[in-house]
Short mmCIF file of C-alpha atoms and ligand atoms in Angstrom, two decimals:
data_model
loop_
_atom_site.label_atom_id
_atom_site.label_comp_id
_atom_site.label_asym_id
_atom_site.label_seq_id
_atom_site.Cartn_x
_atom_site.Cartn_y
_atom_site.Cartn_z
CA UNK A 60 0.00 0.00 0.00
CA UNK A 61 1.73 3.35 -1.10
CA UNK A 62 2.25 5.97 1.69
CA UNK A 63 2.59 3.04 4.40
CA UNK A 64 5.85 2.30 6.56
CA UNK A 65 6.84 -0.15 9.61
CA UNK A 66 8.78 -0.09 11.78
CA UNK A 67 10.38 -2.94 13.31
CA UNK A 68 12.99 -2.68 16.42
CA UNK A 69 15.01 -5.60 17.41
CA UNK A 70 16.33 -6.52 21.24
CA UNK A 71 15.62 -8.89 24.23
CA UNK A 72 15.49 -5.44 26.07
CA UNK A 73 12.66 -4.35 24.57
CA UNK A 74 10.63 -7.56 25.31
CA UNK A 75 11.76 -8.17 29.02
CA UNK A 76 10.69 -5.64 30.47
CA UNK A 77 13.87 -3.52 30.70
CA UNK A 78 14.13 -0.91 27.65
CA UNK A 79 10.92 0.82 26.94
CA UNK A 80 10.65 1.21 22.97
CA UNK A 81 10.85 4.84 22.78
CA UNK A 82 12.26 5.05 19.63
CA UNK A 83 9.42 3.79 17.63
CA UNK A 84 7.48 6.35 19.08
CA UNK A 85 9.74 9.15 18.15
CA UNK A 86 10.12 7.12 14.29
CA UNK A 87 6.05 7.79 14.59
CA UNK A 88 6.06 11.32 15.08
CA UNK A 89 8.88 12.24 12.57
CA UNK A 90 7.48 9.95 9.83
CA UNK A 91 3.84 11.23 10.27
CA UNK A 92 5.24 14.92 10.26
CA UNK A 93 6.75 13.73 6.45
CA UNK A 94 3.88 12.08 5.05
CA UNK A 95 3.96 8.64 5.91
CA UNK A 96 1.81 6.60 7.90
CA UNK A 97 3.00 4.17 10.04
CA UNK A 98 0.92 1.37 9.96
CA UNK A 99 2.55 -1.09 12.23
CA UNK A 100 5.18 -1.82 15.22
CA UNK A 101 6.80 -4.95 16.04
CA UNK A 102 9.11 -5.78 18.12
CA UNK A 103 11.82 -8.75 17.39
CA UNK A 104 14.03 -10.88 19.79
CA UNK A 105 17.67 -10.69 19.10
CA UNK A 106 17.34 -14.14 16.79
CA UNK A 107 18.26 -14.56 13.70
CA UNK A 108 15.47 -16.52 11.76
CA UNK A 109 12.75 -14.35 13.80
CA UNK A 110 14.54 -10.76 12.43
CA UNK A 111 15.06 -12.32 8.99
CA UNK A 112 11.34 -13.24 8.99
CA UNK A 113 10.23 -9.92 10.33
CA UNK A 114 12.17 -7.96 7.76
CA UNK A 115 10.28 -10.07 4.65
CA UNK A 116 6.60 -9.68 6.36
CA UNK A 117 6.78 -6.49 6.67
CA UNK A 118 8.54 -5.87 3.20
CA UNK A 119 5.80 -7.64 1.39
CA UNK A 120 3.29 -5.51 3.05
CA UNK A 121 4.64 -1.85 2.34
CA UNK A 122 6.80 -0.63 0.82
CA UNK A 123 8.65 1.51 3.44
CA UNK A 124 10.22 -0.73 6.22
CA UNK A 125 12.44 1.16 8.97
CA UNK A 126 14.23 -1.15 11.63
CA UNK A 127 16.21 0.45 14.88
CA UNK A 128 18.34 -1.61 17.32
CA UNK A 129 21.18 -4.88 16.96
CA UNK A 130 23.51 -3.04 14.77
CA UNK A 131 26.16 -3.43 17.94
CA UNK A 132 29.13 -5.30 17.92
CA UNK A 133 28.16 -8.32 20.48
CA UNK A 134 27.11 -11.94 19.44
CA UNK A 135 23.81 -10.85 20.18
CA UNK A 136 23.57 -8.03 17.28
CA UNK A 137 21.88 -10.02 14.66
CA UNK A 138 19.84 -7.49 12.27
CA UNK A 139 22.62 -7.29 9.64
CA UNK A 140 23.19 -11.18 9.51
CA UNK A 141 18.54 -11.17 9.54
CA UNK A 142 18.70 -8.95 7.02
CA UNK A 143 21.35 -10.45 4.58
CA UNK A 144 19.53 -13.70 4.66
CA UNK A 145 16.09 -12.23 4.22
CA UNK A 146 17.85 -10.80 1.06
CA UNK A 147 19.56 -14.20 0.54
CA UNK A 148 23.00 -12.45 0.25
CA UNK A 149 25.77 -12.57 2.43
CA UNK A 150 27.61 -10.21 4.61
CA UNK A 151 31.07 -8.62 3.19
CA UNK A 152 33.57 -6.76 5.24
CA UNK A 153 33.10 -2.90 4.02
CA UNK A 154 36.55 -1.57 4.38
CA UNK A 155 35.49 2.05 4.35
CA UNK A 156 32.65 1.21 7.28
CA UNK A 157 36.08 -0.71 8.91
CA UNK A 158 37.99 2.60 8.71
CA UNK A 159 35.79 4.89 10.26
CA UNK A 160 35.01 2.87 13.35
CA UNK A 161 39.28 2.46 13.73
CA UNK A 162 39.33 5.74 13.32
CA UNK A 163 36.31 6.84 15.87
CA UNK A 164 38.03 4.81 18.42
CA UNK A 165 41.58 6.37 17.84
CA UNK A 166 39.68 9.79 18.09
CA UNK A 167 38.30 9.03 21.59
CA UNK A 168 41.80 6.56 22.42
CA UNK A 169 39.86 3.97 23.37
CA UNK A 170 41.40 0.35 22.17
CA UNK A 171 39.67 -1.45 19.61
CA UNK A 172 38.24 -5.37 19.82
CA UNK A 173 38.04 -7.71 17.32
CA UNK A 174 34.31 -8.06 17.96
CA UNK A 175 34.16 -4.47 16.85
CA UNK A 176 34.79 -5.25 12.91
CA UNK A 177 31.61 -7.41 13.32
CA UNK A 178 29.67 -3.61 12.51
CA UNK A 179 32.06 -3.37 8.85
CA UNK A 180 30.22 -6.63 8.02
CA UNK A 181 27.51 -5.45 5.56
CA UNK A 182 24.71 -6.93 3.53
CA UNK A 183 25.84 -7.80 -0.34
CA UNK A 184 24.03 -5.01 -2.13
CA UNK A 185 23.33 -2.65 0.84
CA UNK A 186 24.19 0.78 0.86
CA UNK A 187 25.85 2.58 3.86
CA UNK A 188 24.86 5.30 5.58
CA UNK A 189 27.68 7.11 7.79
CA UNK A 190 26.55 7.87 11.33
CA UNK A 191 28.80 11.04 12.81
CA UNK A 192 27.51 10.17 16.25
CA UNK A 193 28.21 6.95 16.80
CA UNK A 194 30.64 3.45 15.51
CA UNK A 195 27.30 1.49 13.88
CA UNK A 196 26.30 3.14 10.47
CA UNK A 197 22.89 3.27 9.10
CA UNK A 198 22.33 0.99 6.16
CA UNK A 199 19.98 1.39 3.12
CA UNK A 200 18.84 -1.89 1.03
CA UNK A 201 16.44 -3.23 -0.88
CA UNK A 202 13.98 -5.91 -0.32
CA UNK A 203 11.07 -8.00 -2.40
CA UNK A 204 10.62 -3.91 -3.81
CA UNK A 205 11.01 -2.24 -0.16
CA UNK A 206 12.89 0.64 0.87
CA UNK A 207 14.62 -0.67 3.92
CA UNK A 208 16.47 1.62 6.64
CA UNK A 209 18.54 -0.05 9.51
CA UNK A 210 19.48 2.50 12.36
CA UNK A 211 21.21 1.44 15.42
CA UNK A 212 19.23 1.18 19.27
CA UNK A 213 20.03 4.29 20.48
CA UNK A 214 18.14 6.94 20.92
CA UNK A 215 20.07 9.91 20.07
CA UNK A 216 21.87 7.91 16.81
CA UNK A 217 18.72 7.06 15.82
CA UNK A 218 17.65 10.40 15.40
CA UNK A 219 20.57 12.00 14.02
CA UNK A 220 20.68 9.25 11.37
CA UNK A 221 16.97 9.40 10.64
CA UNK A 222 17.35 13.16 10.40
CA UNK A 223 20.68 13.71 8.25
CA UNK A 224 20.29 10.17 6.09
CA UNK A 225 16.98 9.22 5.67
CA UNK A 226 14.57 11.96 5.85
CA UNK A 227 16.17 13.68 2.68
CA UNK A 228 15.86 10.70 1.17
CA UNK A 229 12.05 9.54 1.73
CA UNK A 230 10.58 13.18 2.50
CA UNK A 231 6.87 13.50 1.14
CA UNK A 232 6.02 16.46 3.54
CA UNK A 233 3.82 18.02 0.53
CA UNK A 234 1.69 15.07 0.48
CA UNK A 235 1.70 15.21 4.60
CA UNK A 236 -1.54 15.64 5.86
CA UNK A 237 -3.20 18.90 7.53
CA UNK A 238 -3.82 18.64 10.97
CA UNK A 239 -5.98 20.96 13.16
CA UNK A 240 -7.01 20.07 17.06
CA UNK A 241 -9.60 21.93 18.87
CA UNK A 242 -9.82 21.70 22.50
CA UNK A 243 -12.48 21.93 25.44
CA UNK A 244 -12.74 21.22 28.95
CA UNK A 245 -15.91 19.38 30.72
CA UNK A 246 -17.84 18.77 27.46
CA UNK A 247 -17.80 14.56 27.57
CA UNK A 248 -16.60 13.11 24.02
CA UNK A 249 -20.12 12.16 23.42
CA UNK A 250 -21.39 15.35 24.47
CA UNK A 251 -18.54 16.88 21.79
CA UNK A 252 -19.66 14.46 18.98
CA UNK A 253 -23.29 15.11 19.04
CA UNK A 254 -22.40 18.78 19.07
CA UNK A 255 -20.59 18.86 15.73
CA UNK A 256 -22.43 16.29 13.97
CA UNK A 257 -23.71 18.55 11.37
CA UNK A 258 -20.47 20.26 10.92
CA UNK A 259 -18.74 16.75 10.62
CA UNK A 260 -21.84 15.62 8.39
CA UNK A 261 -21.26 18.77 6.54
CA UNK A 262 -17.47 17.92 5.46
CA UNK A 263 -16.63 14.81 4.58
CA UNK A 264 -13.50 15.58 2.77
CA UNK A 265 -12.04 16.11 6.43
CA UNK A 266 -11.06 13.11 8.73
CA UNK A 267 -12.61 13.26 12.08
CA UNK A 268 -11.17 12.10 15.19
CA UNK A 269 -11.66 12.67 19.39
CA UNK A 270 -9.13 12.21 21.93
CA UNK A 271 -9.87 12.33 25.83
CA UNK A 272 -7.10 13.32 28.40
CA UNK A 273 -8.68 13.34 31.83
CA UNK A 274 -11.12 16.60 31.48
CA UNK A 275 -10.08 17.23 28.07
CA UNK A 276 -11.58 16.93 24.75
CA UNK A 277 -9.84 17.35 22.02
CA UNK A 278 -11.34 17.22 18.62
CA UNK A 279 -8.91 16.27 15.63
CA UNK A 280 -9.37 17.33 11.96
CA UNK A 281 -7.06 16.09 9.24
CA UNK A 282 -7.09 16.77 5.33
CA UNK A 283 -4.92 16.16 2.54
CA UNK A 284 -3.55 19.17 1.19
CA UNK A 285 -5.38 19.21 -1.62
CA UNK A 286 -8.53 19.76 0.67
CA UNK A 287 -6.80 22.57 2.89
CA UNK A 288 -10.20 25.02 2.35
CA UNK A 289 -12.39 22.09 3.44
CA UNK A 290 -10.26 21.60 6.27
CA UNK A 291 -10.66 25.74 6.53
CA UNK A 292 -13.84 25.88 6.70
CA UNK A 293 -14.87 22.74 9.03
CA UNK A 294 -12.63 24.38 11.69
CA UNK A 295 -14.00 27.57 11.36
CA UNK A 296 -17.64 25.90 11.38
CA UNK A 297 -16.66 24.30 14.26
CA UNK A 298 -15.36 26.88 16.57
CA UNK A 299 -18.72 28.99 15.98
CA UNK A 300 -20.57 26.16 17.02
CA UNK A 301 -18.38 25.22 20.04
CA UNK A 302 -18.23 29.12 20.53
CA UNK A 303 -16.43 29.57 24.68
CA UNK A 304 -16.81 26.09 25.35
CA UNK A 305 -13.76 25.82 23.28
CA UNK A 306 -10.38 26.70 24.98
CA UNK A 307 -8.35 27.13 22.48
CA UNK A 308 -6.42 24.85 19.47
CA UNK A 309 -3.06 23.15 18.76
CA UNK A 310 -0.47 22.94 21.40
CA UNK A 311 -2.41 25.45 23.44
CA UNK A 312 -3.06 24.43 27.25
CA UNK A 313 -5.60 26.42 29.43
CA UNK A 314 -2.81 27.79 31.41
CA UNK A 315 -1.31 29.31 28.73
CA UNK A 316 -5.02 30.56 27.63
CA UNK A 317 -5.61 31.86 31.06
CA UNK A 318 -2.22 33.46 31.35
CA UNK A 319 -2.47 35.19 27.95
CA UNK A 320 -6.25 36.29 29.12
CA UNK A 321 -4.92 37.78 32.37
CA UNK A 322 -1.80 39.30 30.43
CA UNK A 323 -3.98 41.23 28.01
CA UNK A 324 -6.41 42.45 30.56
CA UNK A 325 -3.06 43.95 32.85
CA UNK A 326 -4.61 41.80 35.52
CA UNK A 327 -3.44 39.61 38.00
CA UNK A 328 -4.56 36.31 40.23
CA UNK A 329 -4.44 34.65 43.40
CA UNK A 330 -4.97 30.74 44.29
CA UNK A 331 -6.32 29.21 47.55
CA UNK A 332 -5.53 25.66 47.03
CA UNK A 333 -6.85 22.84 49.34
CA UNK A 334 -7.39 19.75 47.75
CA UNK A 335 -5.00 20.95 44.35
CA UNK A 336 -2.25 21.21 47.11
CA UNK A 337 -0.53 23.59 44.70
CA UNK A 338 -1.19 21.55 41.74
CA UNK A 339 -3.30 24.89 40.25
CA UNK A 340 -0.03 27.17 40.99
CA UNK A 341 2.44 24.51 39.44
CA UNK A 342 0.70 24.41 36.02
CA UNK A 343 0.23 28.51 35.83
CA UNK A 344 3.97 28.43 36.75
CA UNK A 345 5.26 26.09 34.25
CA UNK A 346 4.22 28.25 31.96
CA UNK A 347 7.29 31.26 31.46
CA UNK A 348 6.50 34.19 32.52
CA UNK A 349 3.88 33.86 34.79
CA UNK A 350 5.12 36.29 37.49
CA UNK A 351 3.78 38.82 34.60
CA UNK A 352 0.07 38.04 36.12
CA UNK A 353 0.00 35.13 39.19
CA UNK A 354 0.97 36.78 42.52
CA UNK A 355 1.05 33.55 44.63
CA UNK A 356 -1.32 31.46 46.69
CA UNK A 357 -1.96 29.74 49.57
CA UNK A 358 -1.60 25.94 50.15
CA UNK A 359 -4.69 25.36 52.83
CA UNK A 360 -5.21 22.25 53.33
CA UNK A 361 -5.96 22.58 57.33
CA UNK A 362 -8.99 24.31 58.28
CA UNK A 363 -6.98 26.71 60.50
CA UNK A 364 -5.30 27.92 57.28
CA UNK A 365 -8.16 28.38 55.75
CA UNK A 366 -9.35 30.44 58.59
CA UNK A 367 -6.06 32.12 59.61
CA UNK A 368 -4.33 32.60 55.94
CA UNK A 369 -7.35 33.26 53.99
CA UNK A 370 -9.91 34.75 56.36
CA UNK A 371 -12.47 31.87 56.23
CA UNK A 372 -15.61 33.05 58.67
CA UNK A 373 -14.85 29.23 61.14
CA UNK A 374 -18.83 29.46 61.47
CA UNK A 375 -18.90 28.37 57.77
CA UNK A 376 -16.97 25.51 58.38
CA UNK A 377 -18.80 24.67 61.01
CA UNK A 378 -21.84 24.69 59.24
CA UNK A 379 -21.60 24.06 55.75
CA UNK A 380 -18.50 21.67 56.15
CA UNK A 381 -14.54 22.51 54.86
CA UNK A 382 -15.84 20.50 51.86
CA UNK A 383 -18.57 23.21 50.63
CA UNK A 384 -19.56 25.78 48.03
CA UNK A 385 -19.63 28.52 50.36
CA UNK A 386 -16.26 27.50 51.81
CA UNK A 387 -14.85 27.08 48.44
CA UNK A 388 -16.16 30.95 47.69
CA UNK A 389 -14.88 32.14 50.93
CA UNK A 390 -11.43 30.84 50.03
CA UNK A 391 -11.54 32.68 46.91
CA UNK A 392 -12.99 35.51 48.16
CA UNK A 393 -9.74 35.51 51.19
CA UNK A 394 -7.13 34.99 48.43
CA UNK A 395 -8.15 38.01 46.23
CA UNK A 396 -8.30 40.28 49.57
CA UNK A 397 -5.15 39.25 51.25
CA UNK A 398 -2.73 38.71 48.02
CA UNK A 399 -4.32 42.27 45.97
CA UNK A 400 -5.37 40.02 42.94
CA UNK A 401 -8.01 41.13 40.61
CA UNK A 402 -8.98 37.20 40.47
CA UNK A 403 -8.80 34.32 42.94
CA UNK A 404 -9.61 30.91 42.37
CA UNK A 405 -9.93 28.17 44.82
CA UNK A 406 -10.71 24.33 45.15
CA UNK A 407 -11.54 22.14 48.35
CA UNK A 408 -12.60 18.52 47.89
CA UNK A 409 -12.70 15.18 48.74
CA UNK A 410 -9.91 13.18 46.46
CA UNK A 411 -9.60 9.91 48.91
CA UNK A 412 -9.19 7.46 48.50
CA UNK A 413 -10.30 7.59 52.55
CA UNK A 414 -12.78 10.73 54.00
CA UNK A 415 -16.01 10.17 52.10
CA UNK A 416 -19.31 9.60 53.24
CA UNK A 417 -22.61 8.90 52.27
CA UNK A 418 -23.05 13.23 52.06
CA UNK A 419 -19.76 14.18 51.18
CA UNK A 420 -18.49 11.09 48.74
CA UNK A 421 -14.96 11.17 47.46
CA UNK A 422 -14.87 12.64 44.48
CA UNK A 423 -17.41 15.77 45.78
CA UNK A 424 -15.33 19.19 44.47
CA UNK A 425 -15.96 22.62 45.21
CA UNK A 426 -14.23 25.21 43.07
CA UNK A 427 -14.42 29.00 43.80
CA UNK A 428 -14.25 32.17 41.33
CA UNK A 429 -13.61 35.30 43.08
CA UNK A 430 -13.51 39.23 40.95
CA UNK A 431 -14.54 42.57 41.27
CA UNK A 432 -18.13 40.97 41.44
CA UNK A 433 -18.00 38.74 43.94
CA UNK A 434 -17.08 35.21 44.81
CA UNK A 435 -19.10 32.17 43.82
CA UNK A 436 -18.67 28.60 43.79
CA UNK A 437 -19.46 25.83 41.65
CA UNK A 438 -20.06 22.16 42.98
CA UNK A 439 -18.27 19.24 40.64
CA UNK A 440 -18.91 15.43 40.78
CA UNK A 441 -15.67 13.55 39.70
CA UNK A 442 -14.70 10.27 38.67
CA UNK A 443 -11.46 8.28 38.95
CA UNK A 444 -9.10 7.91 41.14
CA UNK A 445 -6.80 10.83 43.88
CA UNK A 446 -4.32 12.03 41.17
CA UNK A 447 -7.18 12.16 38.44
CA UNK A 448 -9.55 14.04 40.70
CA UNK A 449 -6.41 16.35 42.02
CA UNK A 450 -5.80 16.85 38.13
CA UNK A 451 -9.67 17.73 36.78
CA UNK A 452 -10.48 20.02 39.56
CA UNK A 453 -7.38 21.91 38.41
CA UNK A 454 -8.51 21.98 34.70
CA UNK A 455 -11.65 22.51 35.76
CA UNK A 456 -10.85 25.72 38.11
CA UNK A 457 -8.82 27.06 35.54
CA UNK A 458 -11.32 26.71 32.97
CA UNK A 459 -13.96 28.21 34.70
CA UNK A 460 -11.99 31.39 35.51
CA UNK A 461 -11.13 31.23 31.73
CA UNK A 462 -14.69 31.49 30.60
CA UNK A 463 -14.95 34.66 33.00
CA UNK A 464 -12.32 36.27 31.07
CA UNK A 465 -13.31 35.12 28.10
CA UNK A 466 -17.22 36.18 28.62
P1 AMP U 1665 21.60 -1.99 20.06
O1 AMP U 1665 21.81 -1.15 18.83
O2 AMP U 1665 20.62 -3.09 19.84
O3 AMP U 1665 22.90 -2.49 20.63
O4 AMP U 1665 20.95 -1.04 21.17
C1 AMP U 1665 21.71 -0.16 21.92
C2 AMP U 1665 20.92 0.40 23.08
O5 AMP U 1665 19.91 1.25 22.61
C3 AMP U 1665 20.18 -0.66 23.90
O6 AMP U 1665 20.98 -1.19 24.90
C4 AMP U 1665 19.02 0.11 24.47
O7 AMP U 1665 19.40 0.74 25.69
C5 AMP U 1665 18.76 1.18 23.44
N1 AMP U 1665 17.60 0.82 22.61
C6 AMP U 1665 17.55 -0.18 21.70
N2 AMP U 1665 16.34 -0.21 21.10
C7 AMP U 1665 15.62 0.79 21.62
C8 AMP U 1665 14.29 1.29 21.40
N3 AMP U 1665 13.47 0.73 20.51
N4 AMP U 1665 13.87 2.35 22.13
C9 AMP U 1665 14.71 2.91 23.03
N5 AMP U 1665 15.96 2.51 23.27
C10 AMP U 1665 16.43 1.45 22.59
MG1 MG U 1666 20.62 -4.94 21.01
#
């Protein structure tokens, strides 16, 4: 099938539980930003028959085929030798390949081993391709009509090699398809779906997708390029539908959004952070620059914080609970007095796994919006489990002080 490319990578590591395969997933990203789609992974013991076998599969079934890992120079690095006998050639001793790694290892006066000539010996036919980073080159070959690419295990050489050898040669970037993600928080993927089913109804030249990532949706267009003003106009058709619920597009997070927001306005914010436990503050800070717009917060998690740091009336605990609406305002409310913000936000909750009850079940989140109008809370039922619930009522805080700005 034209446009189609696996990858195979070859190592006991990678099936015992030691080496996670990181490179394939790097192979996807830099292959999909070039036109090709990768339509398969598989992963190969260091053995000779099963990385000989792999190598014709996949060869008969596309007719890209890009293998990383046993290009070393232990009786264990196989993928030349699987290779050579999936091409039913032999292996030569490439004098040049030879010369370079005698020469690499003069460079950095380390004493050469015999085993190390074992990465000169080449497949009959193959092409080399030299690696400045490291002793194993890449190799180039041919197989049943496949374009075949062998890059050594590591991470860094397989980049540089993929980057300097092989991309120049297999580049289809003008044939790479369009991609455009729109984001929102707290609308459910099936919510999102039924949405924009006209819109998606409406353009079928575009290729729809949804992605969820814990509060997120995102929604996923792709076109060829030869449908770019389809792709145009079903993004613009859905951002008027979506109208504020959408956050923003791309690589955008609703930090950033909010940050920008506040930026613009020459405004500033607060945070009173009880079940977050600072989690709200970390993501506005990892954005750079922050200090342009967050003042600080406070962490309080004990009621007497709440109380002493933030001003918390204690009758409200008393009566309404730490975990409430109009404890969750009152924090807010505290935070934008004491720090000088034009905007506070807040969250108290119940994240267990231990502290629920019947009432008050875990999961029960209170976030708080406090501005020149006045504080108010909003009460959220969450799913999952502590770090997921920690994580949502963050998106979810930030969101809804987003909209604010926004509206
Ligand atoms: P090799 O070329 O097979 O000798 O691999 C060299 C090293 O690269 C291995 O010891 C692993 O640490 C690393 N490596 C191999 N394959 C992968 C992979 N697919 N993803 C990430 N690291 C890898
Ligand atoms: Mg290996």
């Amino acid at each position: 099938v034209r446009d189609f490319v696996e990858i195979l990578v070859i190592g006991d590591e990678l099936l015992s539980g030691e080496t996670c395969d990181t490179n394939s997933h790097w192979l996807d990203g830099a292959l999909e930003s070039i036109g090709w789609q990768v339509a398969r992974h598989t992963t190969v013991p260091d053995h000779l028959e099963a990385i000989a076998a792999a190598f014709e599969e996949a060869a008969r079934r596309v007719p890209l085929v890009i293998s990383s890992g046993g290009l070393g120079p232990t009786g264990d690095d196989l993928t030349m030798a699987g290779l050579a006998r999936a091409m039913g050639v032999s292996l030569y001793r490439d004098q040049g390949v030879l010369e370079s790694i005698r020469q690499r290892f003069a460079r950095f006066q380390r004493e050469m081993t015999p085993n190390n000539e074992q990465q000169a010996m080449i497949p009959e036919g193959a092409e080399v391709l030299e690696n400045q980073v490291g002793t194993a080159p890449g190799i180039a070959a041919r197989l049943l009509g496949a374009e075949v690419y062998l890059l050594p295990g590591v991470p860094r050489e397989v980049r540089w090699l993929f980057e300097h050898r092989i991309r120049p040669r297999i580049d289809r970037q003008r044939a790479a398809m369009v991609r455009r993600t729109l984001k929102v928080i707290g609308v459910g993927e099936s919510r999102l779906e039924h949405e924009i089913r006209e819109v998606i109804a409406a353009h079928p030249a575009v290729r729809w997708g949804f992605r969820t990532l814990g509060m997120e949706n995102h929604v996923k267009l792709a076109a060829p390029p030869e449908a770019i003003a389809a792709l145009d106009a079903a993004e613009a058709a859905v951002r008027a539908t979506l109208g504020p619920k959408l956050y923003g597009a791309g690589t955008d997070t609703v930090e950033q959004v909010v940050g920008r927001a506040l930026r613009a306005r020459r405004e500033t914010l607060a945070l009173a952070e009880s079940c977050t436990g600072g989690l709200i503050g970390k993501r506005l800070t990892d954005v750079p620059g922050a200090s342009a717009y967050l003042l600080g917060g406070v962490l309080a998690y004990a009621n007497e914080v709440k109380v002493g740091a933030l001003g918390v009336d204690p009758q409200l605990i008393e009566r309404h609970g730490a975990v409430s609406g109009e404890v969750a305002a009152a924090m807010a409310a505290g935070a934008r007095e004491r720090l000088g913000a034009t905007w506070a936000i807040s969250a108290t909750g119940i994240a267990g796994p231990d502290g629920g009850s019947p009432e008050k079940p875990v999961g029960l989140v209170y976030i708080g919006r406090a501005g020149p109008q006045g504080a108010e809370a909003k009460e959220l039922r969450l799913p999952g489990d502590r770090a997921a619930i920690r994580e949502i009522t963050a998106s979810a805080a930030l969101d809804w002080l987003r909209q604010e700005l926004a509206g």
